[in-house]
Tab-separated table of C-alpha atoms in Angstrom:
chain	number	residue	atom	x	y	z
C	1	MET	CA	44.360	19.479	70.548
C	2	ASN	CA	47.115	20.717	72.893
C	3	PHE	CA	49.293	23.440	71.407
C	4	ASN	CA	52.400	24.605	73.210
C	5	VAL	CA	54.769	26.749	71.190
C	6	ASN	CA	57.684	25.794	73.464
C	7	ASP	CA	57.273	22.178	72.364
C	8	LEU	CA	57.826	23.279	68.754
C	9	VAL	CA	60.567	25.885	68.864
C	10	ARG	CA	64.117	24.645	68.240
C	11	GLU	CA	66.272	24.180	71.335
C	12	ASN	CA	69.036	26.436	70.005
C	13	VAL	CA	66.458	29.183	69.453
C	14	LYS	CA	65.241	28.795	73.042
C	15	ARG	CA	68.825	29.284	74.267
C	16	LEU	CA	69.567	32.129	71.838
C	17	LEU	CA	70.384	35.545	73.235
C	18	PRO	CA	69.234	37.851	70.444
C	19	TYR	CA	71.462	40.576	69.075
C	20	SER	CA	70.812	43.778	70.998
C	21	SER	CA	71.032	46.833	68.755
C	22	ALA	CA	71.694	50.327	70.000
C	23	ARG	CA	68.097	51.276	69.281
C	24	ASP	CA	66.817	48.293	71.303
C	25	GLU	CA	68.608	49.639	74.372
C	26	PHE	CA	67.266	53.193	74.018
C	27	SER	CA	63.722	54.454	74.458
C	28	GLY	CA	62.301	57.931	74.703
C	29	GLU	CA	63.317	61.204	73.057
C	30	ALA	CA	66.845	62.451	72.418
C	31	LYS	CA	68.619	65.079	70.318
C	32	ILE	CA	72.157	63.724	70.095
C	33	PHE	CA	72.701	60.125	69.006
C	34	LEU	CA	76.207	58.841	69.689
C	35	ASP	CA	75.314	55.229	70.370
C	36	ALA	CA	75.325	53.309	67.074
C	37	ASN	CA	78.597	54.265	65.342
C	38	GLU	CA	76.704	55.978	62.510
C	39	ASN	CA	78.190	58.724	60.348
C	40	SER	CA	77.154	61.818	62.304
C	41	LEU	CA	77.959	64.133	59.378
C	42	GLY	CA	75.107	62.793	57.268
C	43	SER	CA	74.986	61.030	53.887
C	44	PRO	CA	75.585	62.088	50.262
C	45	THR	CA	71.868	62.249	49.416
C	46	THR	CA	69.242	64.980	49.506
C	47	LYS	CA	67.599	63.182	52.388
C	48	TRP	CA	69.878	61.862	55.048
C	49	TYR	CA	69.894	58.116	55.711
C	50	ASN	CA	72.845	58.029	58.067
C	51	ARG	CA	70.774	56.794	61.010
C	52	TYR	CA	69.655	53.210	61.513
C	53	PRO	CA	65.897	52.635	61.159
C	54	ASP	CA	63.499	51.592	63.892
C	55	PRO	CA	64.310	47.881	64.295
C	56	HIS	CA	60.698	47.075	65.254
C	57	GLN	CA	58.862	49.433	62.855
C	58	GLN	CA	56.527	50.639	65.608
C	59	LYS	CA	54.921	53.487	63.641
C	60	ILE	CA	54.008	51.127	60.791
C	61	LYS	CA	52.570	48.605	63.223
C	62	GLU	CA	50.461	51.317	64.859
C	63	LYS	CA	48.927	52.208	61.489
C	64	LEU	CA	48.412	48.547	60.627
C	65	THR	CA	46.626	48.074	63.955
C	66	ALA	CA	44.137	50.762	62.947
C	67	ILE	CA	43.658	49.219	59.488
C	68	LYS	CA	43.694	45.508	60.359
C	69	GLY	CA	42.289	45.572	63.870
C	70	VAL	CA	45.228	43.533	65.198
C	71	PRO	CA	47.393	44.719	68.136
C	72	SER	CA	51.029	45.617	67.410
C	73	LYS	CA	52.195	42.767	69.633
C	74	ASN	CA	50.629	40.347	67.124
C	75	ILE	CA	52.360	41.815	64.051
C	76	PHE	CA	55.755	40.951	62.574
C	77	LEU	CA	57.130	42.786	59.534
C	78	GLY	CA	59.552	41.087	57.168
C	79	ASN	CA	61.608	41.981	54.138
C	80	GLY	CA	58.849	40.557	51.976
C	81	SER	CA	56.735	37.588	53.037
C	82	ASP	CA	59.676	35.443	51.962
C	83	GLU	CA	61.609	36.548	55.055
C	84	CYS	CA	58.635	35.611	57.242
C	85	ILE	CA	58.545	32.179	55.604
C	86	ASP	CA	62.268	31.619	56.123
C	87	LEU	CA	62.165	32.739	59.756
C	88	LEU	CA	59.369	30.289	60.568
C	89	PHE	CA	61.472	27.461	59.151
C	90	ARG	CA	64.513	28.567	61.142
C	91	ALA	CA	62.583	29.027	64.367
C	92	PHE	CA	60.656	25.761	64.461
C	93	CYS	CA	62.186	23.180	62.111
C	94	ASN	CA	65.277	21.225	63.091
C	95	PRO	CA	67.330	20.505	59.932
C	96	GLY	CA	67.514	16.854	59.016
C	97	LYS	CA	64.916	15.904	61.637
C	98	ASP	CA	61.596	17.737	61.275
C	99	ASN	CA	59.215	17.961	58.337
C	100	VAL	CA	56.597	20.322	56.918
C	101	ILE	CA	53.627	19.766	54.621
C	102	ILE	CA	52.598	21.728	51.541
C	103	CYS	CA	49.593	21.205	49.279
C	104	PRO	CA	50.623	21.635	45.634
C	105	PRO	CA	50.084	23.310	43.362
C	106	THR	CA	51.017	26.203	45.635
C	107	TYR	CA	53.488	29.062	46.126
C	108	GLY	CA	56.980	27.846	45.315
C	109	MET	CA	58.921	29.522	48.135
C	110	TYR	CA	57.656	27.076	50.761
C	111	GLU	CA	59.520	24.295	48.975
C	112	VAL	CA	62.591	26.432	48.282
C	113	SER	CA	62.845	27.489	51.934
C	114	ALA	CA	62.440	23.885	53.072
C	115	HIS	CA	65.362	22.810	50.909
C	116	ILE	CA	67.512	25.770	51.997
C	117	ASN	CA	66.907	24.869	55.637
C	118	ASP	CA	67.371	21.112	55.058
C	119	VAL	CA	63.843	20.323	56.225
C	120	GLU	CA	61.917	17.366	54.825
C	121	LEU	CA	59.075	18.469	52.557
C	122	ARG	CA	55.940	16.330	52.376
C	123	LYS	CA	53.499	16.993	49.554
C	124	VAL	CA	49.756	16.441	49.848
C	125	PRO	CA	48.339	17.519	46.465
C	126	LEU	CA	45.056	19.357	46.300
C	127	LEU	CA	42.014	17.518	45.009
C	128	ASP	CA	40.885	18.025	41.411
C	129	ASN	CA	38.670	20.909	42.572
C	130	PHE	CA	41.750	22.580	44.112
C	131	GLN	CA	40.580	21.946	47.700
C	132	LEU	CA	42.405	20.237	50.562
C	133	ASP	CA	42.618	16.461	50.668
C	134	LEU	CA	42.056	16.161	54.419
C	135	VAL	CA	42.211	12.357	54.475
C	136	HIS	CA	45.617	12.275	52.773
C	137	LEU	CA	46.809	15.206	54.855
C	138	GLU	CA	46.089	13.390	58.097
C	139	THR	CA	48.112	10.358	57.017
C	140	ARG	CA	51.203	12.492	56.314
C	141	VAL	CA	51.354	14.126	59.743
C	142	ASP	CA	53.663	12.569	62.330
C	143	ASP	CA	55.442	13.611	65.536
C	144	PHE	CA	58.052	15.534	63.555
C	145	THR	CA	55.634	17.600	61.460
C	146	LYS	CA	56.097	21.198	62.609
C	147	ILE	CA	54.303	23.351	60.014
C	148	ILE	CA	51.480	22.960	57.510
C	149	TRP	CA	51.587	25.616	54.786
C	150	LEU	CA	48.267	26.677	53.237
C	151	CYS	CA	47.836	29.370	50.582
C	152	SER	CA	44.373	30.918	50.344
C	153	PRO	CA	43.532	32.366	47.880
C	154	ASN	CA	45.919	29.893	46.351
C	155	ASN	CA	48.699	30.611	43.890
C	156	PRO	CA	48.523	29.523	41.051
C	157	THR	CA	44.943	28.175	41.131
C	158	ALA	CA	43.407	31.524	42.282
C	159	ASN	CA	40.686	29.911	44.428
C	160	SER	CA	40.113	30.199	48.162
C	161	LEU	CA	40.418	27.053	50.237
C	162	SER	CA	37.340	25.910	52.145
C	163	ARG	CA	37.195	27.771	55.450
C	164	GLU	CA	35.689	24.723	57.137
C	165	ASP	CA	38.590	22.556	55.941
C	166	ILE	CA	41.130	25.049	57.242
C	167	GLU	CA	39.368	25.136	60.607
C	168	ILE	CA	39.517	21.333	60.796
C	169	VAL	CA	43.290	21.518	60.305
C	170	LEU	CA	43.652	24.281	62.907
C	171	ASN	CA	41.587	22.361	65.447
C	172	ASN	CA	43.370	19.032	65.023
C	173	PHE	CA	47.019	19.722	64.141
C	174	PRO	CA	49.227	20.395	67.205
C	175	GLY	CA	51.852	22.209	65.138
C	176	ILE	CA	51.813	25.560	63.393
C	177	VAL	CA	49.373	26.265	60.562
C	178	VAL	CA	50.431	29.059	58.224
C	179	ILE	CA	47.748	30.616	56.020
C	180	ASP	CA	49.290	32.729	53.284
C	181	GLU	CA	46.754	35.421	52.401
C	182	ALA	CA	48.807	37.390	49.873
C	183	TYR	CA	45.723	37.798	47.670
C	184	ILE	CA	43.032	38.167	50.361
C	185	ASN	CA	42.188	41.757	49.353
C	186	PHE	CA	40.770	40.501	46.049
C	187	SER	CA	38.647	37.806	47.696
C	188	ARG	CA	35.054	37.797	48.898
C	189	HIS	CA	36.130	35.699	51.894
C	190	ARG	CA	37.156	37.208	55.212
C	191	SER	CA	40.689	36.981	56.522
C	192	PHE	CA	41.738	34.626	59.297
C	193	ILE	CA	43.569	37.422	61.162
C	194	GLN	CA	40.513	38.003	63.337
C	195	GLU	CA	40.800	34.380	64.539
C	196	LEU	CA	44.235	34.708	66.180
C	197	SER	CA	42.810	34.578	69.687
C	198	GLU	CA	40.946	31.367	68.824
C	199	TYR	CA	43.931	29.510	67.387
C	200	PRO	CA	47.303	29.862	69.168
C	201	ASN	CA	48.914	27.757	66.413
C	202	LEU	CA	47.803	30.100	63.611
C	203	VAL	CA	50.112	32.324	61.565
C	204	VAL	CA	48.594	34.517	58.831
C	205	LEU	CA	50.825	35.990	56.148
C	206	GLN	CA	49.839	39.065	54.157
C	207	THR	CA	51.774	41.480	51.975
C	208	LEU	CA	51.910	45.017	50.618
C	209	SER	CA	53.109	43.694	47.249
C	210	LYS	CA	49.729	42.920	45.690
C	211	ALA	CA	46.687	45.097	46.481
C	212	TRP	CA	48.843	47.880	47.890
C	213	GLY	CA	51.066	47.960	44.799
C	214	LEU	CA	54.322	48.122	46.770
C	215	ALA	CA	56.108	45.019	45.451
C	216	GLY	CA	59.330	46.983	44.914
C	217	LEU	CA	59.587	47.853	48.608
C	218	ARG	CA	59.539	44.220	49.847
C	219	LEU	CA	57.392	44.351	52.961
C	220	GLY	CA	55.497	41.337	54.226
C	221	MET	CA	53.379	40.895	57.333
C	222	ALA	CA	52.961	37.982	59.706
C	223	PHE	CA	50.099	37.986	62.219
C	224	ALA	CA	50.213	35.504	65.092
C	225	GLY	CA	50.030	35.046	68.851
C	226	GLU	CA	52.443	37.089	70.921
C	227	GLU	CA	54.701	34.098	71.671
C	228	ILE	CA	55.259	33.299	67.988
C	229	ILE	CA	55.838	36.971	67.131
C	230	SER	CA	58.391	37.233	69.954
C	231	ILE	CA	60.304	34.266	68.563
C	232	CYS	CA	60.403	35.821	65.081
C	233	ASN	CA	61.652	39.095	66.556
C	234	LYS	CA	64.295	37.163	68.469
C	235	ILE	CA	65.926	35.689	65.362
C	236	LYS	CA	65.356	38.362	62.700
C	237	PRO	CA	68.215	40.618	61.539
C	238	PRO	CA	68.279	43.748	63.735
C	239	TYR	CA	67.368	46.247	61.014
C	240	ASN	CA	65.487	44.120	58.489
C	241	ILE	CA	63.249	46.921	57.131
C	242	GLY	CA	65.157	49.924	55.762
C	243	GLN	CA	64.383	53.521	56.623
C	244	ALA	CA	63.331	54.493	53.087
C	245	THR	CA	60.909	51.582	52.945
C	246	GLN	CA	59.441	52.494	56.320
C	247	GLU	CA	58.887	56.101	55.256
C	248	ILE	CA	57.167	55.200	51.985
C	249	VAL	CA	55.003	52.560	53.656
C	250	LEU	CA	53.924	54.997	56.372
C	251	ASN	CA	52.781	57.410	53.678
C	252	ALA	CA	51.024	54.678	51.697
C	253	LEU	CA	49.070	53.488	54.738
C	254	ASP	CA	47.355	56.894	54.842
C	255	HIS	CA	45.701	56.120	51.482
C	256	VAL	CA	43.448	53.174	52.285
C	257	GLU	CA	40.580	54.445	50.132
C	258	ASP	CA	42.881	54.818	47.105
C	259	VAL	CA	43.911	51.178	47.552
C	260	ASN	CA	40.293	50.103	47.918
C	261	GLU	CA	39.451	51.841	44.641
C	262	MET	CA	42.326	50.058	42.877
C	263	ILE	CA	41.023	46.763	44.254
C	264	ARG	CA	37.552	47.530	42.920
C	265	VAL	CA	38.976	48.318	39.470
C	266	LEU	CA	41.127	45.183	39.381
C	267	VAL	CA	38.263	42.909	40.485
C	268	ARG	CA	35.994	44.477	37.878
C	269	GLU	CA	38.664	44.000	35.198
C	270	ARG	CA	39.286	40.432	36.380
C	271	ASP	CA	35.632	39.501	35.997
C	272	LEU	CA	35.344	41.219	32.620
C	273	MET	CA	38.494	39.551	31.318
C	274	ALA	CA	37.272	36.146	32.537
C	275	LYS	CA	34.059	36.558	30.516
C	276	GLN	CA	35.923	37.695	27.410
C	277	LEU	CA	38.500	34.922	27.594
C	278	SER	CA	35.851	32.232	28.060
C	279	LEU	CA	34.485	33.102	24.587
C	280	ILE	CA	37.800	32.496	22.786
C	281	ASP	CA	38.109	29.128	21.057
C	282	VAL	CA	41.654	28.408	22.183
C	283	VAL	CA	40.621	28.834	25.844
C	284	GLU	CA	39.194	25.595	27.222
C	285	GLN	CA	38.478	26.789	30.770
C	286	VAL	CA	38.764	29.911	32.903
C	287	TYR	CA	38.928	28.895	36.545
C	288	PRO	CA	37.124	30.960	39.225
C	289	SER	CA	39.392	33.541	40.840
C	290	ASP	CA	39.576	35.216	44.245
C	291	ALA	CA	42.920	36.808	43.334
C	292	ASN	CA	44.300	39.424	40.949
C	293	PHE	CA	45.073	36.787	38.333
C	294	LEU	CA	43.325	34.131	36.287
C	295	LEU	CA	44.262	30.522	35.648
C	296	LEU	CA	43.385	29.474	32.094
C	297	LYS	CA	43.432	26.047	30.522
C	298	VAL	CA	44.265	26.489	26.842
C	299	ARG	CA	45.040	24.291	23.877
C	300	ASN	CA	48.781	24.036	23.194
C	301	ALA	CA	49.734	26.120	26.230
C	302	ARG	CA	53.415	26.379	25.371
C	303	ASP	CA	52.639	27.574	21.846
C	304	VAL	CA	50.161	30.129	23.167
C	305	TYR	CA	52.733	31.338	25.686
C	306	ALA	CA	55.310	31.758	22.926
C	307	ALA	CA	52.808	33.538	20.671
C	308	LEU	CA	51.971	36.046	23.398
C	309	LEU	CA	55.641	36.567	24.128
C	310	SER	CA	56.273	37.359	20.458
C	311	LYS	CA	53.816	40.246	20.882
C	312	GLY	CA	55.588	41.508	23.970
C	313	ILE	CA	53.048	40.063	26.428
C	314	VAL	CA	54.541	38.054	29.288
C	315	VAL	CA	52.315	35.611	31.191
C	316	ARG	CA	53.254	32.624	33.374
C	317	ASP	CA	53.402	29.175	31.827
C	318	ARG	CA	52.140	26.743	34.489
C	319	SER	CA	51.577	23.826	32.087
C	320	ASN	CA	54.247	21.693	33.772
C	321	VAL	CA	52.738	22.081	37.266
C	322	GLN	CA	50.731	19.239	38.817
C	323	LEU	CA	46.961	19.785	38.359
C	324	CYS	CA	47.693	22.795	36.126
C	325	GLU	CA	48.605	20.871	32.979
C	326	GLY	CA	47.910	22.989	29.910
C	327	CYS	CA	47.416	26.137	31.975
C	328	LEU	CA	48.636	29.719	31.834
C	329	ARG	CA	48.502	32.114	34.764
C	330	ILE	CA	47.611	35.644	33.688
C	331	THR	CA	47.789	38.665	35.984
C	332	VAL	CA	45.009	41.229	35.713
C	333	GLY	CA	46.590	44.290	34.156
C	334	SER	CA	45.376	47.774	33.319
C	335	PRO	CA	42.291	47.983	31.071
C	336	ALA	CA	44.521	48.633	28.053
C	337	GLU	CA	46.810	45.722	28.893
C	338	ASN	CA	43.872	43.378	29.374
C	339	THR	CA	42.397	44.402	26.026
C	340	ALA	CA	45.723	43.753	24.316
C	341	LEU	CA	45.905	40.303	25.942
C	342	VAL	CA	42.377	39.339	24.900
C	343	ASN	CA	42.883	40.582	21.333
C	344	SER	CA	46.182	38.708	21.034
C	345	LEU	CA	44.528	35.445	22.068
C	346	LYS	CA	41.737	36.067	19.578
C	347	ASP	CA	44.313	36.659	16.832
C	348	TYR	CA	46.141	33.489	17.784
C	349	GLY	CA	42.932	31.474	17.532
C	350	THR	CA	42.061	32.992	14.167
C	351	ALA	CA	45.493	32.180	12.767
C	352	LEU	CA	45.179	28.476	13.581
């Protein structure tokens, strides 16, 4: 399999001269900044935010290098993983010409971004066991297929995709393979980020929204070869991660053990809740989970959803999603929230 990123990137992106911000043109230390047309008198807040943030978030990347074991040159930070997804479409997919492949049921933003960017979307549904259909996948690839999107652990099915199957795709597809690992911290399987040197066509997405509990800050991570990262940096907005977000994230990254303890609690609660839910009559099946949520097949899913909502409990109705018919997706909450959820389902079953 011959992979050459220059064969994939859009011609207009190759020709693009990226916007050069004032901070891109300056390096080193200085005391007086008169280069970026900022308000030099400050801002009407206790902490001043009158200066533009670091456009390349170098301090965050340095801390992520220590945590993830990946060099800064292989890290891109986006305004949520959704920005990373959109940038990959814009960098590599020619509107009205190229196509991408997704494997539903899966995260919905791949399809949304494809439509926004006018890129043909080809669907290769997962098998009944929620694993890749490699035979079907191979038949859908053609010369205009630029990206295959894989989510592992998968949303909404909660399972990890077979590592061997993913490796087959990486070894045989000459385009870009994106593995979305938003839920990897809750999984027993190892991340693919340590395989970047083995697969030049690999992009791994992760996020601070799940295990790190920073969903409100909107910070996603893309890990890839230096060429792909350079292309993303070339087309991103100049200051895509705000100063306040950078400061809070830098502080959070000093608390790895606190995050690890939260992960341990959530996994323990996930497993306990799965056992408790499996004993309730209305629950037909609790699928195995490598994420911080459970997929449940229940009788009369829409009625159960409405019953929970009437008690102030919001879950996700996935009953209209292919392969998830009759299913609800339930996030693992705090111990008290999980108890309330289990008791509400028991009450619903008793009232039938």
